[in-house]
Amino acid sequence: MTFTAAENRYSEMPYRRTGRSGLKLPALSLGLWHNFGHERSIDTQRGILRRAFDLGVTHFDLANNYGPPPGSAETNFGRIFAEDFRPYRDEMIISSKAGYDMWAGPYGDFGSRKYLLSSLDASLGRLGLDYVDIFYSHRPDPETPIEETMGALATAVQSGKALYAGISNYSPEQTVAAYAALAEHKIPLLIHQPRYSMFDRHIEDGLFPVLDDLGMGSIVFSPLAQGLLTDRYLSGSVPSDSRVATSRFLNESSLNATYLERARALNAIAADRGQTLAQLAVTWILRQPQVTSVLVGASSIGQLEQTVAALDAPALDADEIAAIEPHAVHGTGMN
């Protein structure tokens, strides 16, 4: 059935300017990290993407290695894009990245010019696109000069294969160096994609001031701390289909007494606001002026709708922020 987007798709979603650039992103963007590989139903994926766009989510974030298997998220998105979204291309922000292990041999990892530009061509092939809106260096390369890595991003922009350049997982010092290296090509560094949540606050003291100084935006990932900032574990048990049970990023040692005490306290604050814990976690992040967008995942339409509903809540007031602070402790649940 041909997809026709909802006429009111821009009526509710707020859009925030990315640093000092002309680009605006939706307050919530959809990440395709976990739920868009070949293990998932293409019809389920299609339903989530259609509903996201109807809700005003215009930004879809991918990477070369998203799946599983690596590359499959781009392939699946490309198929759905061709069938459903091609008429709306100019209304969409589509991003991809390269920097993690993708193929065998010395040219399929990290930040060399060879890898980044080869990967971008492969991503465009899987996506069925002429260009991506943002192309990221997914992580810094300790053995490649940052001038080479940023030079590859500059070539991506100059060639028309990307409109903007971004970085992810870079330290504040590396961000400053990357910005300077791209400036040599007269290309701005648009955006940083760091990890950020109530339980992972490492960017507040270091990266946020750098973003302010450089006029960059940010789009943060893992806002729910891999699910620790949801109600899934508040009972202390581990659902068999949960991240703790199935992911290499978490294990049961994360669910210690300290975590449970803090998560339950935050859940109580959320309940007083008429929110779920996950919704409160999103609202708390969006209070930061340096955050352009929060990158969320979704395994179902219902989960997506519940997350977007976080935007209906009022902003946190000073008393609520103060009440949250003792429980939003960096390192909670980390091993």
Short mmCIF file of C-alpha atoms in Angstrom, two decimals, residues 44-231:
data_model
loop_
_atom_site.label_atom_id
_atom_site.label_comp_id
_atom_site.label_asym_id
_atom_site.label_seq_id
_atom_site.Cartn_x
_atom_site.Cartn_y
_atom_site.Cartn_z
CA THR A 44 7.58 -4.04 11.69
CA GLN A 45 10.45 -1.82 10.60
CA ARG A 46 8.29 -0.17 7.97
CA GLY A 47 5.54 0.51 10.51
CA ILE A 48 7.94 2.16 12.95
CA LEU A 49 9.51 4.35 10.26
CA ARG A 50 6.15 5.43 8.86
CA ARG A 51 4.80 6.29 12.31
CA ALA A 52 7.97 8.17 13.23
CA PHE A 53 7.70 10.35 10.13
CA ASP A 54 4.01 10.98 10.78
CA LEU A 55 4.94 12.15 14.30
CA GLY A 56 7.41 14.68 12.93
CA VAL A 57 10.58 12.64 13.35
CA THR A 58 12.51 13.76 10.29
CA HIS A 59 15.97 12.51 11.28
CA PHE A 60 16.96 8.86 10.86
CA ASP A 61 20.39 7.89 12.16
CA LEU A 62 22.36 4.93 10.80
CA ALA A 63 25.93 3.65 10.59
CA ASN A 64 27.71 1.24 8.29
CA ASN A 65 27.83 -1.48 10.97
CA TYR A 66 24.25 -1.26 12.26
CA GLY A 67 22.23 -4.45 12.06
CA PRO A 68 22.82 -7.23 12.81
CA PRO A 69 24.53 -8.25 10.59
CA PRO A 70 26.61 -5.16 9.79
CA GLY A 71 25.17 -3.24 6.87
CA SER A 72 21.70 -4.71 7.17
CA ALA A 73 20.10 -1.67 8.82
CA GLU A 74 21.17 0.47 5.87
CA THR A 75 19.95 -2.17 3.42
CA ASN A 76 16.55 -2.43 5.10
CA PHE A 77 16.18 1.31 5.46
CA GLY A 78 17.14 1.73 1.82
CA ARG A 79 14.45 -0.72 0.72
CA ILE A 80 11.77 1.01 2.79
CA PHE A 81 12.96 4.44 1.69
CA ALA A 82 12.67 3.47 -1.98
CA GLU A 83 9.17 2.07 -1.51
CA ASP A 84 7.74 4.64 0.92
CA PHE A 85 9.80 7.76 1.45
CA ARG A 86 11.48 8.77 -1.81
CA PRO A 87 8.90 11.53 -2.48
CA TYR A 88 9.79 12.98 0.94
CA ARG A 89 13.59 12.95 0.59
CA ASP A 90 13.88 16.72 0.92
CA GLU A 91 12.00 16.57 4.23
CA MET A 92 14.34 13.98 5.74
CA ILE A 93 17.71 14.08 7.46
CA ILE A 94 19.50 10.76 6.93
CA SER A 95 22.88 10.20 8.56
CA SER A 96 25.50 7.47 8.52
CA LYS A 97 28.86 6.84 10.12
CA ALA A 98 32.06 4.87 9.72
CA GLY A 99 34.73 4.08 12.26
CA TYR A 100 34.10 0.66 13.74
CA ASP A 101 35.11 -2.73 12.34
CA MET A 102 33.22 -3.34 9.11
CA TRP A 103 35.21 -5.67 6.83
CA ALA A 104 38.33 -7.83 6.97
CA GLY A 105 41.82 -6.51 6.46
CA PRO A 106 43.59 -3.28 7.42
CA TYR A 107 41.22 -0.93 5.55
CA GLY A 108 37.90 -1.71 7.24
CA ASP A 109 38.20 -0.01 10.63
CA PHE A 110 38.95 3.30 12.40
CA GLY A 111 39.63 6.56 10.59
CA SER A 112 41.83 6.35 7.50
CA ARG A 113 40.83 8.21 4.36
CA LYS A 114 40.72 4.88 2.55
CA TYR A 115 38.21 3.39 5.00
CA LEU A 116 35.94 6.39 5.50
CA LEU A 117 35.41 7.20 1.84
CA SER A 118 35.08 3.55 0.79
CA SER A 119 32.55 3.05 3.57
CA LEU A 120 30.56 6.11 2.54
CA ASP A 121 30.27 4.80 -1.02
CA ALA A 122 29.14 1.42 0.29
CA SER A 123 26.60 3.05 2.61
CA LEU A 124 25.15 5.11 -0.21
CA GLY A 125 24.83 1.93 -2.26
CA ARG A 126 22.96 0.11 0.50
CA LEU A 127 20.75 3.13 1.19
CA GLY A 128 20.05 3.80 -2.47
CA LEU A 129 20.89 7.49 -1.99
CA ASP A 130 23.00 10.03 -3.83
CA TYR A 131 24.00 11.67 -0.55
CA VAL A 132 23.55 11.53 3.20
CA ASP A 133 22.75 14.66 5.14
CA ILE A 134 25.35 14.03 7.86
CA PHE A 135 28.40 11.77 7.62
CA TYR A 136 30.21 11.04 10.88
CA SER A 137 33.57 9.79 11.95
CA HIS A 138 32.16 7.24 14.38
CA ARG A 139 35.16 7.22 16.69
CA PRO A 140 38.63 8.76 16.86
CA ASP A 141 41.57 6.78 15.49
CA PRO A 142 44.61 6.83 17.79
CA GLU A 143 46.97 5.93 14.92
CA THR A 144 45.69 8.13 12.09
CA PRO A 145 46.36 11.89 12.09
CA ILE A 146 43.16 13.76 12.78
CA GLU A 147 43.93 15.90 9.74
CA GLU A 148 43.54 12.81 7.54
CA THR A 149 40.27 11.75 9.13
CA MET A 150 38.80 15.23 8.91
CA GLY A 151 40.17 15.59 5.37
CA ALA A 152 38.12 12.55 4.40
CA LEU A 153 34.99 14.16 5.88
CA ALA A 154 35.81 17.33 3.97
CA THR A 155 36.05 15.34 0.73
CA ALA A 156 32.69 13.74 1.47
CA VAL A 157 31.11 17.19 1.75
CA GLN A 158 33.00 18.72 -1.19
CA SER A 159 32.00 15.82 -3.44
CA GLY A 160 28.32 16.25 -2.59
CA LYS A 161 28.06 12.82 -1.01
CA ALA A 162 27.34 14.43 2.38
CA LEU A 163 25.89 17.83 3.27
CA TYR A 164 27.39 18.10 6.75
CA ALA A 165 30.24 16.57 8.75
CA GLY A 166 29.98 15.17 12.27
CA ILE A 167 31.91 13.23 14.87
CA SER A 168 30.96 10.73 17.56
CA ASN A 169 32.69 9.53 20.72
CA TYR A 170 35.42 12.19 20.51
CA SER A 171 36.83 13.72 23.71
CA PRO A 172 36.63 17.49 24.23
CA GLU A 173 40.28 17.87 23.20
CA GLN A 174 39.78 15.72 20.11
CA THR A 175 36.68 17.73 19.23
CA VAL A 176 38.65 20.97 19.27
CA ALA A 177 41.34 19.40 17.07
CA ALA A 178 38.76 17.99 14.66
CA TYR A 179 37.03 21.36 14.37
CA ALA A 180 40.33 23.06 13.57
CA ALA A 181 41.30 20.43 10.99
CA LEU A 182 37.98 20.76 9.15
CA ALA A 183 38.20 24.55 9.29
CA GLU A 184 41.34 24.30 7.17
CA HIS A 185 39.03 23.07 4.40
CA LYS A 186 36.50 25.84 5.18
CA ILE A 187 33.98 23.25 6.31
CA PRO A 188 32.28 23.57 9.71
CA LEU A 189 32.04 20.68 12.12
CA LEU A 190 28.28 20.56 12.54
CA ILE A 191 27.53 18.11 15.31
CA HIS A 192 28.85 15.74 17.96
CA GLN A 193 27.11 12.48 18.85
CA PRO A 194 28.07 11.51 22.42
CA ARG A 195 26.59 9.13 24.97
CA TYR A 196 24.55 10.92 27.66
CA SER A 197 21.98 10.01 30.29
CA MET A 198 21.18 10.49 33.96
CA PHE A 199 23.60 7.67 34.68
CA ASP A 200 26.31 8.76 32.23
CA ARG A 201 27.07 12.45 32.65
CA HIS A 202 30.67 12.58 31.48
CA ILE A 203 30.03 15.21 28.81
CA GLU A 204 28.63 17.88 31.13
CA ASP A 205 31.88 19.34 32.44
CA GLY A 206 34.09 18.75 29.41
CA LEU A 207 32.21 18.57 26.13
CA PHE A 208 29.32 20.97 26.70
CA PRO A 209 31.57 24.04 27.11
CA VAL A 210 33.47 23.06 23.95
CA LEU A 211 30.21 22.81 21.99
CA ASP A 212 29.27 26.27 23.22
CA ASP A 213 32.63 27.73 22.23
CA LEU A 214 32.64 26.15 18.77
CA GLY A 215 28.96 26.68 17.99
CA MET A 216 28.32 22.97 17.47
CA GLY A 217 25.20 20.98 18.17
CA SER A 218 24.89 17.57 19.74
CA ILE A 219 22.64 14.56 19.36
CA VAL A 220 22.97 12.20 22.30
CA PHE A 221 22.65 8.42 22.24
CA SER A 222 21.80 5.88 24.95
CA PRO A 223 19.48 8.33 26.77
CA LEU A 224 17.96 5.43 28.72
CA ALA A 225 21.35 3.97 29.71
CA GLN A 226 20.72 0.78 27.69
CA GLY A 227 17.35 0.36 29.39
CA LEU A 228 18.43 1.00 32.99
CA LEU A 229 16.30 4.16 32.94
CA THR A 230 13.09 2.27 32.24
CA ASP A 231 10.72 0.33 34.46
#
